[in-house]
Amino acid sequence: DELQLEIQERERARDQLVHAMKMENVGRLASGIAHDFNHLLGLIQMYVAKAGRSEGEPQRTALQGADAAVRRASAVSRRLMDFSRLEAARPQLLDAAATVNALTPLLEQMFPRGVDVQVETNGVQRLIHFDPAQLESILLSLAVNAQQAMPEGGRFTLALQPAEGDQLLLRVEDTGVGMSEEVRARCLEPFYTTKPIGQGTGLGLAVTARLISAAGGSVQVHSQAGQGTQVHLRLPSRVVGPVPG
């Protein structure tokens, strides 16, 4: 009984740690998402005003535009609410390419116009065993780090490619400020951060490494000051086949 209680407590602590990382990501994403929401609300106001001045077909077209903008804003809001919920881990077989493609719109909304966002699935057809919400959390956390490392713009790349054996490599790369060797050597340590107080807890990479390791994978970080950062996530995988319902 004591062993069972200890296991349950460890699982609860793990879930709370992952949730803390997710909420940190939501907070750091908020400014970019707010910009998109303001744009969508502006579109809605414009279409409604136009509808009020029009009749017949122009009015119908304006209302259709307002409806489309509302649907887009609602989809972004729903995605964030789903992402931020505290839930126990539910690993399942995921189509890696489909999961990454579904995340692409949110990634594109995160970065300012000066950043070129490239998502490359390269025709990869692999299944991985992972919790979908946790994978989203990992990729968004890495994207937020990349965003903050490129204040003057640059290029963000998320790419999939087969790796040695049956592994799948997820490459997350940016052309930002990079890390010194001292920072790179410690970047996977829990609560280690070079950010000012209130701008980061140092959980992102540490939790990422823990979750990837628990799934039988590994994390490698390559970086040099002034030359960007590359985070390579390797996970066991197999060629896409029928996914159990």
Tab-separated table of C-alpha atoms in Angstrom:
chain	number	residue	atom	x	y	z
A	1	ASP	CA	0.000	0.000	0.000
A	2	GLU	CA	2.819	2.403	0.858
A	3	LEU	CA	4.541	1.662	-2.454
A	4	GLN	CA	1.293	2.258	-4.357
A	5	LEU	CA	0.784	5.575	-2.552
A	6	GLU	CA	4.359	6.620	-3.360
A	7	ILE	CA	3.858	5.789	-7.042
A	8	GLN	CA	0.616	7.764	-7.139
A	9	GLU	CA	2.277	10.728	-5.441
A	10	ARG	CA	5.132	10.700	-7.952
A	11	GLU	CA	2.674	10.592	-10.845
A	12	ARG	CA	0.726	13.477	-9.331
A	13	ALA	CA	3.925	15.509	-8.888
A	14	ARG	CA	4.927	14.793	-12.488
A	15	ASP	CA	1.538	15.901	-13.797
A	16	GLN	CA	1.710	19.111	-11.760
A	17	LEU	CA	5.206	19.836	-13.086
A	18	VAL	CA	4.073	19.357	-16.677
A	19	HIS	CA	1.042	21.557	-16.013
A	20	ALA	CA	3.298	24.268	-14.586
A	21	MET	CA	5.316	24.235	-17.808
A	22	LYS	CA	2.131	24.412	-19.878
A	23	MET	CA	0.829	27.396	-17.930
A	24	GLU	CA	4.183	29.148	-18.264
A	25	ASN	CA	3.954	28.626	-22.017
A	26	VAL	CA	0.416	30.028	-22.089
A	27	GLY	CA	1.570	33.117	-20.226
A	28	ARG	CA	4.519	33.666	-22.526
A	29	LEU	CA	2.327	33.127	-25.598
A	30	ALA	CA	-0.326	35.557	-24.390
A	31	SER	CA	1.107	38.717	-25.947
A	32	GLY	CA	1.338	37.186	-29.412
A	33	ILE	CA	-2.110	35.642	-29.175
A	34	ALA	CA	-3.553	38.945	-27.907
A	35	HIS	CA	-2.196	40.669	-31.017
A	36	ASP	CA	-3.997	38.158	-33.234
A	37	PHE	CA	-7.206	38.527	-31.229
A	38	ASN	CA	-7.091	42.311	-31.558
A	39	HIS	CA	-6.678	41.905	-35.307
A	40	LEU	CA	-9.625	39.497	-35.502
A	41	LEU	CA	-11.812	41.753	-33.372
A	42	GLY	CA	-10.907	44.672	-35.631
A	43	LEU	CA	-12.010	42.632	-38.645
A	44	ILE	CA	-15.291	41.782	-36.953
A	45	GLN	CA	-15.970	45.447	-36.160
A	46	MET	CA	-15.183	46.441	-39.742
A	47	TYR	CA	-17.462	43.790	-41.246
A	48	VAL	CA	-20.320	44.617	-38.866
A	49	ALA	CA	-20.013	48.340	-39.634
A	50	LYS	CA	-20.004	47.567	-43.349
A	51	ALA	CA	-23.081	45.376	-42.965
A	52	GLY	CA	-24.873	48.216	-41.194
A	53	ARG	CA	-24.283	50.491	-44.195
A	54	SER	CA	-25.207	47.922	-46.833
A	55	GLU	CA	-28.161	45.937	-48.083
A	56	GLY	CA	-28.585	42.780	-50.110
A	57	GLU	CA	-25.474	40.928	-51.324
A	58	PRO	CA	-22.864	43.372	-49.857
A	59	GLN	CA	-24.486	42.977	-46.445
A	60	ARG	CA	-24.488	39.184	-46.716
A	61	THR	CA	-20.796	39.173	-47.721
A	62	ALA	CA	-19.849	41.438	-44.790
A	63	LEU	CA	-21.699	39.243	-42.288
A	64	GLN	CA	-20.040	36.131	-43.713
A	65	GLY	CA	-16.651	37.806	-43.175
A	66	ALA	CA	-17.563	38.623	-39.562
A	67	ASP	CA	-18.699	35.052	-38.977
A	68	ALA	CA	-15.413	33.670	-40.367
A	69	ALA	CA	-13.367	35.963	-38.106
A	70	VAL	CA	-15.408	34.898	-35.063
A	71	ARG	CA	-14.823	31.229	-35.909
A	72	ARG	CA	-11.060	31.793	-36.204
A	73	ALA	CA	-10.921	33.615	-32.860
A	74	SER	CA	-12.998	30.881	-31.228
A	75	ALA	CA	-10.699	28.161	-32.586
A	76	VAL	CA	-7.596	29.874	-31.150
A	77	SER	CA	-9.314	30.338	-27.770
A	78	ARG	CA	-10.494	26.728	-27.649
A	79	ARG	CA	-7.012	25.440	-28.550
A	80	LEU	CA	-5.436	27.420	-25.708
A	81	MET	CA	-8.052	26.273	-23.182
A	82	ASP	CA	-7.626	22.632	-24.211
A	83	PHE	CA	-3.861	22.984	-23.985
A	84	SER	CA	-3.874	24.565	-20.510
A	85	ARG	CA	-6.039	21.979	-18.740
A	86	LEU	CA	-4.524	19.876	-15.971
A	87	GLU	CA	-4.919	16.240	-17.008
A	88	ALA	CA	-3.156	12.980	-16.290
A	89	ALA	CA	-0.796	11.809	-19.027
A	90	ARG	CA	-2.455	9.670	-21.693
A	91	PRO	CA	0.223	8.277	-24.013
A	92	GLN	CA	-1.121	6.989	-27.302
A	93	LEU	CA	0.044	6.186	-30.797
A	94	LEU	CA	0.438	9.455	-32.696
A	95	ASP	CA	1.096	10.149	-36.344
A	96	ALA	CA	4.077	12.472	-35.862
A	97	ALA	CA	3.584	14.405	-39.112
A	98	ALA	CA	-0.140	14.947	-38.524
A	99	THR	CA	0.512	16.156	-34.967
A	100	VAL	CA	3.138	18.650	-36.120
A	101	ASN	CA	0.978	19.888	-38.995
A	102	ALA	CA	-1.963	20.475	-36.622
A	103	LEU	CA	0.288	22.654	-34.442
A	104	THR	CA	1.573	24.758	-37.357
A	105	PRO	CA	-1.093	27.547	-37.239
A	106	LEU	CA	-0.412	28.215	-33.556
A	107	LEU	CA	3.352	28.248	-34.167
A	108	GLU	CA	2.904	30.774	-36.980
A	109	GLN	CA	0.840	33.020	-34.691
A	110	MET	CA	3.570	33.016	-32.042
A	111	PHE	CA	6.287	34.654	-34.112
A	112	PRO	CA	6.436	38.252	-35.374
A	113	ARG	CA	6.558	38.944	-39.097
A	114	GLY	CA	10.329	39.217	-39.047
A	115	VAL	CA	10.677	35.493	-38.320
A	116	ASP	CA	10.405	32.929	-41.118
A	117	VAL	CA	8.580	29.863	-39.717
A	118	GLN	CA	9.356	26.614	-41.537
A	119	VAL	CA	7.600	23.339	-40.676
A	120	GLU	CA	8.994	20.376	-42.612
A	121	THR	CA	7.528	16.894	-42.222
A	122	ASN	CA	9.560	15.653	-45.237
A	123	GLY	CA	7.040	12.948	-46.083
A	124	VAL	CA	7.796	11.136	-42.816
A	125	GLN	CA	5.227	8.454	-41.972
A	126	ARG	CA	6.045	7.366	-38.438
A	127	LEU	CA	4.044	6.589	-35.305
A	128	ILE	CA	5.309	7.556	-31.862
A	129	HIS	CA	3.917	6.585	-28.444
A	130	PHE	CA	3.423	9.859	-26.590
A	131	ASP	CA	0.837	11.995	-24.862
A	132	PRO	CA	-0.387	14.510	-27.495
A	133	ALA	CA	-0.841	17.396	-25.026
A	134	GLN	CA	2.653	16.846	-23.647
A	135	LEU	CA	4.171	16.781	-27.143
A	136	GLU	CA	2.414	20.057	-27.962
A	137	SER	CA	3.699	21.523	-24.696
A	138	ILE	CA	7.271	20.506	-25.527
A	139	LEU	CA	7.198	21.949	-29.040
A	140	LEU	CA	5.517	25.187	-27.936
A	141	SER	CA	8.028	25.615	-25.111
A	142	LEU	CA	10.923	25.232	-27.555
A	143	ALA	CA	9.238	27.636	-29.970
A	144	VAL	CA	8.802	30.262	-27.235
A	145	ASN	CA	12.506	29.955	-26.378
A	146	ALA	CA	13.343	30.435	-30.059
A	147	GLN	CA	11.057	33.460	-30.295
A	148	GLN	CA	12.798	35.147	-27.378
A	149	ALA	CA	16.213	34.354	-28.876
A	150	MET	CA	15.375	36.212	-32.120
A	151	PRO	CA	14.316	39.766	-31.152
A	152	GLU	CA	15.638	41.070	-34.479
A	153	GLY	CA	14.028	38.322	-36.588
A	154	GLY	CA	15.421	35.183	-38.128
A	155	ARG	CA	14.293	31.683	-39.015
A	156	PHE	CA	12.549	29.014	-36.916
A	157	THR	CA	12.518	25.434	-38.179
A	158	LEU	CA	10.599	22.408	-36.937
A	159	ALA	CA	11.466	19.344	-38.984
A	160	LEU	CA	10.934	15.594	-38.866
A	161	GLN	CA	13.308	13.006	-40.270
A	162	PRO	CA	14.038	9.302	-39.763
A	163	ALA	CA	17.053	8.654	-37.540
A	164	GLU	CA	19.241	5.654	-36.773
A	165	GLY	CA	17.416	2.394	-36.188
A	166	ASP	CA	13.703	2.914	-35.698
A	167	GLN	CA	14.029	6.374	-34.174
A	168	LEU	CA	12.384	9.582	-35.308
A	169	LEU	CA	14.271	12.867	-35.057
A	170	LEU	CA	12.381	16.079	-34.332
A	171	ARG	CA	14.664	19.033	-35.071
A	172	VAL	CA	13.770	22.386	-33.494
A	173	GLU	CA	16.192	25.073	-34.650
A	174	ASP	CA	16.514	28.842	-34.615
A	175	THR	CA	18.992	31.417	-35.891
A	176	GLY	CA	18.946	33.441	-32.686
A	177	VAL	CA	21.535	34.592	-30.177
A	178	GLY	CA	22.552	31.071	-29.162
A	179	MET	CA	24.123	29.996	-25.867
A	180	SER	CA	27.558	30.088	-24.359
A	181	GLU	CA	29.130	26.691	-23.685
A	182	GLU	CA	28.534	27.157	-19.953
A	183	VAL	CA	24.800	27.804	-20.472
A	184	ARG	CA	24.455	24.960	-22.986
A	185	ALA	CA	26.069	22.519	-20.548
A	186	ARG	CA	23.494	23.373	-17.845
A	187	CYS	CA	20.394	24.106	-19.920
A	188	LEU	CA	18.709	20.765	-19.076
A	189	GLU	CA	19.017	21.301	-15.316
A	190	PRO	CA	15.709	21.946	-13.505
A	191	PHE	CA	15.127	25.629	-12.645
A	192	TYR	CA	18.311	26.749	-14.404
A	193	THR	CA	17.537	29.905	-16.381
A	194	THR	CA	19.371	32.985	-17.616
A	195	LYS	CA	16.135	34.960	-18.000
A	196	PRO	CA	15.231	37.838	-15.654
A	197	ILE	CA	12.948	37.107	-12.714
A	198	GLY	CA	9.378	36.678	-13.907
A	199	GLN	CA	10.314	35.754	-17.481
A	200	GLY	CA	11.102	32.077	-17.051
A	201	THR	CA	11.289	29.322	-14.457
A	202	GLY	CA	13.878	27.076	-16.080
A	203	LEU	CA	11.327	24.248	-16.333
A	204	GLY	CA	10.943	23.991	-20.113
A	205	LEU	CA	14.032	22.075	-21.212
A	206	ALA	CA	14.258	20.099	-17.961
A	207	VAL	CA	10.680	18.822	-18.261
A	208	THR	CA	11.206	18.186	-21.969
A	209	ALA	CA	14.228	16.001	-21.232
A	210	ARG	CA	12.328	14.121	-18.534
A	211	LEU	CA	9.297	13.391	-20.712
A	212	ILE	CA	11.352	12.380	-23.742
A	213	SER	CA	13.531	10.099	-21.600
A	214	ALA	CA	10.446	8.467	-20.054
A	215	ALA	CA	9.273	7.633	-23.590
A	216	GLY	CA	12.572	5.900	-24.361
A	217	GLY	CA	14.080	8.820	-26.266
A	218	SER	CA	16.822	11.402	-25.805
A	219	VAL	CA	17.430	15.156	-26.052
A	220	GLN	CA	20.517	16.848	-27.444
A	221	VAL	CA	21.123	20.596	-27.441
A	222	HIS	CA	23.647	22.157	-29.843
A	223	SER	CA	24.357	25.861	-29.648
A	224	GLN	CA	27.027	28.517	-29.938
A	225	ALA	CA	26.826	32.159	-28.957
A	226	GLY	CA	25.639	34.192	-31.924
A	227	GLN	CA	24.977	31.113	-34.091
A	228	GLY	CA	21.545	29.908	-33.027
A	229	THR	CA	20.354	26.812	-31.203
A	230	GLN	CA	19.377	23.323	-32.331
A	231	VAL	CA	17.379	21.008	-30.051
A	232	HIS	CA	17.186	17.432	-31.325
A	233	LEU	CA	14.514	15.152	-29.877
A	234	ARG	CA	14.848	11.449	-30.669
A	235	LEU	CA	11.930	9.100	-30.029
A	236	PRO	CA	11.269	5.417	-30.774
A	237	SER	CA	8.930	5.100	-33.744
A	238	ARG	CA	7.549	2.730	-36.318
A	239	VAL	CA	6.242	3.090	-39.837
A	240	VAL	CA	2.649	4.265	-40.004
A	241	GLY	CA	0.139	1.444	-39.956
A	242	PRO	CA	-3.387	0.996	-38.649
A	243	VAL	CA	-3.825	3.006	-35.425
A	244	PRO	CA	-6.033	1.282	-32.838
A	245	GLY	CA	-9.297	3.137	-32.240
